[in-house]
Short mmCIF file of C-alpha atoms and ligand atoms in Angstrom, two decimals:
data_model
loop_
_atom_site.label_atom_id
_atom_site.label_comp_id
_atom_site.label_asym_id
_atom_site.label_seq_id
_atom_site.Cartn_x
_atom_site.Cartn_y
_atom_site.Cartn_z
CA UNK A 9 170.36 -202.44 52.98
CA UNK A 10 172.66 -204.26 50.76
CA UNK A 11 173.19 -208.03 51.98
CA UNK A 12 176.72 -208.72 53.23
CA UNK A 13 179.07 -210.36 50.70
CA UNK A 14 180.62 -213.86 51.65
CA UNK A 15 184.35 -213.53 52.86
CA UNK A 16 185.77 -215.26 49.49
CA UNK A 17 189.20 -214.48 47.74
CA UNK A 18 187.59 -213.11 44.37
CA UNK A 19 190.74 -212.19 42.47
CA UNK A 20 192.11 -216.36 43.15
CA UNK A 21 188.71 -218.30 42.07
CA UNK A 22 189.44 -220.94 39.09
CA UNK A 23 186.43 -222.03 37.01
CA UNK A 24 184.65 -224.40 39.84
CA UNK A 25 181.53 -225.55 41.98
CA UNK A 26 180.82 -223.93 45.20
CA UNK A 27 177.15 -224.57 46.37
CA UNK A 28 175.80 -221.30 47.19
CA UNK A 29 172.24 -220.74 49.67
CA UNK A 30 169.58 -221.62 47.54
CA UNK A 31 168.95 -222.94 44.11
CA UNK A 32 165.47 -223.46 41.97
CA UNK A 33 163.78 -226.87 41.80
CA UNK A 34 160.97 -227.67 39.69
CA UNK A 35 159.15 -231.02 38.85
CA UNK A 36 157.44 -232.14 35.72
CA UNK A 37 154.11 -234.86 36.15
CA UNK A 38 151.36 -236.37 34.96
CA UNK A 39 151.85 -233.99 31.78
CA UNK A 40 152.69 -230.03 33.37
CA UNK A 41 155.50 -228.36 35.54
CA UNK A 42 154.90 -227.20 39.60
CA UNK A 43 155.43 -223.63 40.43
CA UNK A 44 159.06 -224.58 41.57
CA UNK A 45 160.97 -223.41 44.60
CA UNK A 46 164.35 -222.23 46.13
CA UNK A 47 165.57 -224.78 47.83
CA UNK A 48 168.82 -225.09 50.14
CA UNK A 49 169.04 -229.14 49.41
CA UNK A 50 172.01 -229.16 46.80
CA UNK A 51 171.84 -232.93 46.44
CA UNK A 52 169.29 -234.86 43.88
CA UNK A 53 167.62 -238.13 44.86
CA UNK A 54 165.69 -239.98 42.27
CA UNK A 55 165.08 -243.49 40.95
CA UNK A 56 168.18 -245.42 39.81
CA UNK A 57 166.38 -246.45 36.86
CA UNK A 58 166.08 -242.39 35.50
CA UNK A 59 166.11 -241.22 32.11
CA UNK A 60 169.57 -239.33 33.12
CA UNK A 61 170.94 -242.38 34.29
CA UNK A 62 170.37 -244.87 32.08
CA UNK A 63 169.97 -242.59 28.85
CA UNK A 64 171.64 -239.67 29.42
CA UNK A 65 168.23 -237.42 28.69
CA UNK A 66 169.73 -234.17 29.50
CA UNK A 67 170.29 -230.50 28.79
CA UNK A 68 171.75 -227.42 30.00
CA UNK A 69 172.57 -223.76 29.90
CA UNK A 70 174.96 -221.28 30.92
CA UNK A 71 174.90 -217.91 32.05
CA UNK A 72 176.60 -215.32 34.19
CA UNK A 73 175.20 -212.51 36.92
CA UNK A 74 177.89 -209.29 36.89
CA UNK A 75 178.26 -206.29 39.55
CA UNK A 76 178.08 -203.02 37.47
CA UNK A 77 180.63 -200.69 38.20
CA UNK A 78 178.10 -198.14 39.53
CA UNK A 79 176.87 -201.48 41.72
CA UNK A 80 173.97 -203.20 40.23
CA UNK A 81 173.25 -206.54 39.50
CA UNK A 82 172.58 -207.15 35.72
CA UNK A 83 172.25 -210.63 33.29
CA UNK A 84 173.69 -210.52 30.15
CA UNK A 85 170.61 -211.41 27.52
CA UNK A 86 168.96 -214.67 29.74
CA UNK A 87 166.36 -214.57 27.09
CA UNK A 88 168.56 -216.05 24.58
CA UNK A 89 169.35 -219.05 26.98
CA UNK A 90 165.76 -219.67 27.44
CA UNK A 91 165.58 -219.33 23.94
CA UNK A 92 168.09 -221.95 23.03
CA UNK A 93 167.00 -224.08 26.46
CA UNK A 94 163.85 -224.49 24.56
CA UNK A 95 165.21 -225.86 21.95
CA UNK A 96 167.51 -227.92 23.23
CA UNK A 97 164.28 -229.64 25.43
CA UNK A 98 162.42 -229.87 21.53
CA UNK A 99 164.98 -231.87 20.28
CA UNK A 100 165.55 -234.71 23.37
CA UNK A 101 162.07 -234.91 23.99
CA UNK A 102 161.82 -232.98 26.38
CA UNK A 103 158.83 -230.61 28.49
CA UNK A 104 159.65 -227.46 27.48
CA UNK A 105 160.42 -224.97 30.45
CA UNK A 106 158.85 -221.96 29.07
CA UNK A 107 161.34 -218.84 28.70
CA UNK A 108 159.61 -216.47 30.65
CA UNK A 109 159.13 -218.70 33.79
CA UNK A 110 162.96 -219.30 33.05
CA UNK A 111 163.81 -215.78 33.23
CA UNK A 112 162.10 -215.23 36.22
CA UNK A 113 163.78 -218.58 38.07
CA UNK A 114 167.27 -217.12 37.25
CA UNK A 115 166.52 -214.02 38.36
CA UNK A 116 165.05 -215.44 41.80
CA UNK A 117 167.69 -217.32 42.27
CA UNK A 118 170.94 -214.72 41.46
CA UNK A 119 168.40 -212.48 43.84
CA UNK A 120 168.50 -215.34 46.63
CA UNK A 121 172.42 -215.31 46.27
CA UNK A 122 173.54 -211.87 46.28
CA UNK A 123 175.84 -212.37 48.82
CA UNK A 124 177.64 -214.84 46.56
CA UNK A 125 177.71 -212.34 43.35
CA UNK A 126 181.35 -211.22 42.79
CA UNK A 127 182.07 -207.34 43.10
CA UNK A 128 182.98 -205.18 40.77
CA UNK A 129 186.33 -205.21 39.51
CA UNK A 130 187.43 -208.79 41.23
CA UNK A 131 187.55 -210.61 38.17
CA UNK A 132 184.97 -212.89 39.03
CA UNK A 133 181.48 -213.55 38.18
CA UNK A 134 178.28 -215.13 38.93
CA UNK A 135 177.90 -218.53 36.72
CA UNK A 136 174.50 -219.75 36.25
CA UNK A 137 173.83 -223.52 35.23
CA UNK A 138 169.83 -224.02 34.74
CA UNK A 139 169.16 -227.89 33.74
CA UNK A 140 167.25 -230.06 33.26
CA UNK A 141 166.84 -234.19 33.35
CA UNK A 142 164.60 -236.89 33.13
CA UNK A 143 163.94 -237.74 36.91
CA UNK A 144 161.68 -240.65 36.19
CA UNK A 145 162.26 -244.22 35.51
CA UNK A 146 162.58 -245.68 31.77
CA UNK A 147 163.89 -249.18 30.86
CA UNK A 148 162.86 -249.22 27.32
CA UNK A 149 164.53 -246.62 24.97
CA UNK A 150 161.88 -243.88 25.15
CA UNK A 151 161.61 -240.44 26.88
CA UNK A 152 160.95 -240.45 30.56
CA UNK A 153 157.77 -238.90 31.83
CA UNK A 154 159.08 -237.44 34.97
CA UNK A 155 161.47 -234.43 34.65
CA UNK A 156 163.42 -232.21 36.92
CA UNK A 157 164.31 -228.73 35.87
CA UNK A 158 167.23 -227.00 38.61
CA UNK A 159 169.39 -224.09 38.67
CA UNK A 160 172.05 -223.35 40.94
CA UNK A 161 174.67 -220.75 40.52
CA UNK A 162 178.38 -220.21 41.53
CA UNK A 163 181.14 -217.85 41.71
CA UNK A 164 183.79 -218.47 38.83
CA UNK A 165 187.15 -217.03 37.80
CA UNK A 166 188.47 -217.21 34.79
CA UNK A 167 187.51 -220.77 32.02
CA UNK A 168 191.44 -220.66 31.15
CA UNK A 169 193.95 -220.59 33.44
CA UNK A 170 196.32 -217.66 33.13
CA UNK A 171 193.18 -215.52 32.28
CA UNK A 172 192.92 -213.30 29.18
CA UNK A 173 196.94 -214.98 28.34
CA UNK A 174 196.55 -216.84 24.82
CA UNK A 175 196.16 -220.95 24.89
CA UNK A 176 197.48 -223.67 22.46
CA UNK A 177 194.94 -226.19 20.92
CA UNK A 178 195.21 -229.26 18.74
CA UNK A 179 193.22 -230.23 15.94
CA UNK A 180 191.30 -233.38 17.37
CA UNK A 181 190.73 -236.67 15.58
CA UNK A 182 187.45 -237.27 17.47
CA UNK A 183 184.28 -236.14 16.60
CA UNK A 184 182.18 -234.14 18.87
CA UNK A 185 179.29 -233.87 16.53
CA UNK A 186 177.27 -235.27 13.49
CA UNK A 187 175.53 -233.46 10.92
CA UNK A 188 172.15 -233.60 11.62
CA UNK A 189 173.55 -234.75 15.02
CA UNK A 190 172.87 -232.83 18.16
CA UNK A 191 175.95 -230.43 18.37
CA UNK A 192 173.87 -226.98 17.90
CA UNK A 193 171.60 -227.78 21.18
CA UNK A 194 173.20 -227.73 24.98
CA UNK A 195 172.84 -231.70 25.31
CA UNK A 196 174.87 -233.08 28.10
CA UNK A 197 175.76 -236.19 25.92
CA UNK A 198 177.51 -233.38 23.92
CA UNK A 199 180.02 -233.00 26.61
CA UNK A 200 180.37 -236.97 27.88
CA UNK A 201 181.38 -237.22 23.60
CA UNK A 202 184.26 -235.02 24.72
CA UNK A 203 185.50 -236.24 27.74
CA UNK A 204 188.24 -238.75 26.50
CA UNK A 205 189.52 -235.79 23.85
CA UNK A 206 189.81 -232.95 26.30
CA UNK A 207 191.66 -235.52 28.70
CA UNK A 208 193.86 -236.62 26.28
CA UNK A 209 194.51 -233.04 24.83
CA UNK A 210 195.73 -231.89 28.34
CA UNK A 211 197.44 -235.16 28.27
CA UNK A 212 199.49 -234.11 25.18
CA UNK A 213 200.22 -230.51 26.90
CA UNK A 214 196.83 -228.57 24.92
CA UNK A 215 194.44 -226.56 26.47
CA UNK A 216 191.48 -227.52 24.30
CA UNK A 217 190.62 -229.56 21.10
CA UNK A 218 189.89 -227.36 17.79
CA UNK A 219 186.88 -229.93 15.97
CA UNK A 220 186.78 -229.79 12.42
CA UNK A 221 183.76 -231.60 10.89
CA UNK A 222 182.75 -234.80 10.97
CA UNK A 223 182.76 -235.25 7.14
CA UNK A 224 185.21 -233.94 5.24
CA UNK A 225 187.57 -232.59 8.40
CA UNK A 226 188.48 -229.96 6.04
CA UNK A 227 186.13 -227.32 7.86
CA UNK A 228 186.02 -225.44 11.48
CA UNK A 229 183.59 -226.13 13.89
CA UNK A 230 184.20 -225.48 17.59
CA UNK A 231 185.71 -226.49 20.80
CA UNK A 232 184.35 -228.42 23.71
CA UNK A 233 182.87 -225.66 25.36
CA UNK A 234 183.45 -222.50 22.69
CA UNK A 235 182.54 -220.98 19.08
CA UNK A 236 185.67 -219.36 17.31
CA UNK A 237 186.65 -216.23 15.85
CA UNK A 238 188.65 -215.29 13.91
CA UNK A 239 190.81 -211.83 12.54
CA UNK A 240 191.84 -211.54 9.00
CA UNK A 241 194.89 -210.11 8.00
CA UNK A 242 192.57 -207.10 6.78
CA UNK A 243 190.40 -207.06 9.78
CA UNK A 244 187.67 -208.83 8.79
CA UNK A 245 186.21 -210.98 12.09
CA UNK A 246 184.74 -214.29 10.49
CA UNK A 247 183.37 -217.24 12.14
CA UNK A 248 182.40 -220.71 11.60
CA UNK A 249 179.10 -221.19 10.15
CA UNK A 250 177.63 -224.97 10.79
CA UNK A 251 174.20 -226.47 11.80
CA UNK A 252 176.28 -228.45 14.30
CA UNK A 253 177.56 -225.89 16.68
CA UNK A 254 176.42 -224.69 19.37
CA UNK A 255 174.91 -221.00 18.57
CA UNK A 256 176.99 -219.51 21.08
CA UNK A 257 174.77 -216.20 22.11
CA UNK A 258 178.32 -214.49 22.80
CA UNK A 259 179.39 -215.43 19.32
CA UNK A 260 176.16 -213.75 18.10
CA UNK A 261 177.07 -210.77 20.19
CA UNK A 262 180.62 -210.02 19.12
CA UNK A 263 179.28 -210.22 15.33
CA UNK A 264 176.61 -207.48 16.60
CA UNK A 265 179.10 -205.56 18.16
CA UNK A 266 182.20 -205.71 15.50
CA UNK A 267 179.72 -204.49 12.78
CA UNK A 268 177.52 -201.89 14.74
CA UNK A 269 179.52 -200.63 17.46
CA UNK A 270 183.47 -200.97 16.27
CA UNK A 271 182.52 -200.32 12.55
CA UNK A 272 184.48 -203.58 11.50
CA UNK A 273 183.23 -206.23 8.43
CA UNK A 274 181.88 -209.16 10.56
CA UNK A 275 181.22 -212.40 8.69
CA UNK A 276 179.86 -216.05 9.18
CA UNK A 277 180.56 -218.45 6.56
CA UNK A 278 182.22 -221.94 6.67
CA UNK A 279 185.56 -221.57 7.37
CA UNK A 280 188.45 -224.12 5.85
CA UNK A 281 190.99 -225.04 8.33
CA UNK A 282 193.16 -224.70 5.08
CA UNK A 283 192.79 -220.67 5.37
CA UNK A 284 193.30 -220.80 9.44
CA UNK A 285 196.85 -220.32 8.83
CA UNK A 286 196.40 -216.93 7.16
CA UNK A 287 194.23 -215.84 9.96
CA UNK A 288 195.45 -212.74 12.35
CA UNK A 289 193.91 -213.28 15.51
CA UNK A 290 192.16 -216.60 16.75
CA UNK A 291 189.62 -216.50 19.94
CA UNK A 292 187.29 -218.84 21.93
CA UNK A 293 183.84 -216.91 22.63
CA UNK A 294 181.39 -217.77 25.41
CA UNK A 295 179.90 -217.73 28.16
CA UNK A 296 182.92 -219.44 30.27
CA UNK A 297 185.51 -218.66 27.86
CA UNK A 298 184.64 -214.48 27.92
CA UNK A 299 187.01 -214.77 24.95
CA UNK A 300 189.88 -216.41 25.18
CA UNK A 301 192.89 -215.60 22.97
CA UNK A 302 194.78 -218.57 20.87
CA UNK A 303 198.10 -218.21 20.42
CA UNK A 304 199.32 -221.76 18.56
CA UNK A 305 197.23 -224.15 17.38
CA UNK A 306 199.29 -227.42 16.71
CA UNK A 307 197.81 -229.59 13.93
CA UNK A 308 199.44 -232.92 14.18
CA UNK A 309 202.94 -231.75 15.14
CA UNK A 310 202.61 -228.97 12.40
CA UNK A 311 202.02 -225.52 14.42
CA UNK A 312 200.32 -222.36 13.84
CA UNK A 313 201.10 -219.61 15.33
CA UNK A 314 199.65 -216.22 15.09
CA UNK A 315 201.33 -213.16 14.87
CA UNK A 316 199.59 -211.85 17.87
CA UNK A 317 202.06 -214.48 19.48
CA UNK A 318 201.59 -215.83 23.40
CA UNK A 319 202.05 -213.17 25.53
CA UNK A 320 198.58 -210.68 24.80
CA UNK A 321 195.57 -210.89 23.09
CA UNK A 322 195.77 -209.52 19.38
CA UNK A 323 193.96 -205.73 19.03
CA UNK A 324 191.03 -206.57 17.60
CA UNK A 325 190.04 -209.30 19.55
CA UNK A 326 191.39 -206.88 22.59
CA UNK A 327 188.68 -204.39 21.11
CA UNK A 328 185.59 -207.33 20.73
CA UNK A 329 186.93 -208.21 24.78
CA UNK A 330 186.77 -204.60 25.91
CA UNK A 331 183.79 -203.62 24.17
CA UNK A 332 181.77 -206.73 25.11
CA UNK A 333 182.59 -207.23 28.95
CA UNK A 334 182.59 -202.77 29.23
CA UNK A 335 179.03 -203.99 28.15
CA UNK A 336 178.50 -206.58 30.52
CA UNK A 337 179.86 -204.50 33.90
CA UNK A 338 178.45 -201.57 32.89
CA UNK A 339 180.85 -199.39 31.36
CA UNK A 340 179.57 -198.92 27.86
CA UNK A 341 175.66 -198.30 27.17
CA UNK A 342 174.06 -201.63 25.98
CA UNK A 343 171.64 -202.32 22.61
CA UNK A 344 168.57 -202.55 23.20
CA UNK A 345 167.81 -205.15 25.57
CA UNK A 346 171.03 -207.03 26.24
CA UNK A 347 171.20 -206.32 29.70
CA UNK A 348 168.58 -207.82 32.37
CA UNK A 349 168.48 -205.72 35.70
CA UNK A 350 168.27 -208.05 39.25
CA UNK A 351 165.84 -205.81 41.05
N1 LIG B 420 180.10 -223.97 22.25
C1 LIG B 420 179.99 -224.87 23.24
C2 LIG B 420 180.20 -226.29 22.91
C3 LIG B 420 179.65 -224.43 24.53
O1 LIG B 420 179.54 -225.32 25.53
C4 LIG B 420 179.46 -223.07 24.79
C5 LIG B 420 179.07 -222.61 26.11
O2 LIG B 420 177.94 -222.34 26.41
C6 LIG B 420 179.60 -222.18 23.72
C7 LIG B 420 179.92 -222.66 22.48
C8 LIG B 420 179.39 -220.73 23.93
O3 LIG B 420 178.05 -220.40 24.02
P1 LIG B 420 177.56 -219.13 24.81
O4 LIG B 420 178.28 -217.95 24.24
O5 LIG B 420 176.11 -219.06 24.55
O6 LIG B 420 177.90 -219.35 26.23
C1 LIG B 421 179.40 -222.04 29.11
O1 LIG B 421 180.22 -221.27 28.63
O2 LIG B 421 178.42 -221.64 29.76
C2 LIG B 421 179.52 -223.47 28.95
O3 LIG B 421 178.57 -224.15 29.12
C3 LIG B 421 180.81 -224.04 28.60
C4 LIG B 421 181.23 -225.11 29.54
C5 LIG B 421 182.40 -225.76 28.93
C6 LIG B 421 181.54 -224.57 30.89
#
């Protein structure tokens, strides 16, 4: 029998935290990971003196659990966030939480909370936040050798309030990334860099900050928690290409999809905020985001506004959107292997 769902308004939930029944915990000691559990303790106790704490030695990932129309329970390519979870572990020094085991802890835990997965057609979806931080005590800059790997999930509505309705951002004088820096792995520290901009953007009336690079600020990078895309007035879809992004695995999608399933010319290549004018369509990709369309983007007073305007999303983007979530929910027939079945 199908588990009861929880009595929650679907159709109202903003982008929050709810704890839900269980969640995975792991530990990392004396050199190898535990089996890991589910666990209904939502809190974390550790030693004031932990890596996390005193050196921010942490990373995480983002993914989402969806009700198929005809009622199943299916992850949109997990392997790709173990993938990049891996990595992101590499480069802080991290234990790496092998992919497979990570697969499998997602799935156990979306399993242990089916009651809390969103039905079909609400508008809301099952976020998953695996993480992982350094538990043990370090005084001295060095890695911690004590880790804690977690993942709990939570019923989200929409990144963006307003929904699928296009947002204004501002170009941003801070940075949130160096060359050579850590802005293509899922570092927490990423997102503390961005905490005064994104405050001060909403201050100033902007949903999000558009970063340009940190060395020239001639070229596109990202937002706080989204990859672009863009439409060209021929209906090319480009998008930023920079080693200090995060590889967005919807990002990677869309370019799949635009070339292989709509037909379209699909294109990453460094992008010049110069040409951003001349653009069509603008969207934020993700996990969070879905894709979320721009409307204005206001560059020191001076805005842009694309002719897709602020009421809808532009068509092509409105195709990538369709095509992608009818993907996701289980309307349109996946590639090969984009779509993980909760059994
Ligand atoms: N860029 C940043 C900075 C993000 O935080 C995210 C969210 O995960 C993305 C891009 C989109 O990545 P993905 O499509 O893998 O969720
Ligand atoms: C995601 O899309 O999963 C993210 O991590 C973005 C974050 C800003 C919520």
């Amino acid at each position: 029998m199908k588990m009861e769902k929880k009595n929650i308004d679907w159709a109202n939930l903003s982008f929050g935290y709810m704890p839900t029944d269980l969640r995975f915990v792991a530990n990392y000691k004396d050199g190898k990971w535990d089996e890991g559990t589910l666990t209904g303790e939502a809190t974390v106790q550790m030693s004031e003196c932990a890596g996390v704490l005193q050196y921010s030695q942490s990373c995480f990932e983002g993914l989402k659990a969806y009700t198929t129309e005809d009622g199943r329970i299916v992850m949109f390519r997990p392997d790709l966030n173990g993938e990049r979870m891996e990595n992101s572990c590499k480069r802080l020094e991290m234990p790496v939480f092998p992919k497979e085991k990570f697969i499998k802890a997602v799935e156990a835990v979306v399993k242990a909370n089916e009651a809390w997965v969103p039905p079909y057609g609400s508008g809301a979806t099952l976020y998953i936040r695996p993480f992982m931080f350094a538990s043990g005590p370090v005084i001295g800059v060095k890695p911690s050798d004590e880790y804690q790997m977690r993942i709990f999930c939570t019923p989200v509505g929409p990144y963006f309030k307003g929904g699928a309705k296009p947002i204004t951002i501002r170009v941003c004088d801070f940075d949130r990334a160096a060359p050579n820096g850590t802005g293509h792995i899922k570092a927490g520290l990423n997102y503390a860099m961005s905490l005064h901009a994104i405050v001060d953007a909403h201050k100033a009336g902007f949903d999000e900050n558009m970063y340009l690079d940190a060395v020239t600020r001639t070229k596109v990078e990202e937002t706080g928690g989204a990859n672009f895309i863009f439409v060209t007035k021929d209906g090319k879809v480009v998008t930023p290409k920079s080693n200090s992004i995060l590889p967005s695995i919807t990002r990677r999608s869309l370019m799949y999809v635009a070339k292989e399933v709509l037909g379209l010319e699909a294109e990453e290549r460094e992008i010049d905020f110069e040409e951003v004018k001349d653009f069509a369509e603008c969207g934020l990709c993700g996990t969070a985001a879905v894709i979320s369309p721009v409307g204005k983007i206001n560059d020191h007073g001076k805005e842009i506004c694309f002719p897709s305007g602020m009421e809808k999303m532009g068509p092509v983007i409105q195709k990538l959107y369709d095509t992608l979530t009818g993907i996701q929910m289980g309307r349109i027939t996946p590639p090969e292997g984009w779509i993980y079945e909760i059994k």
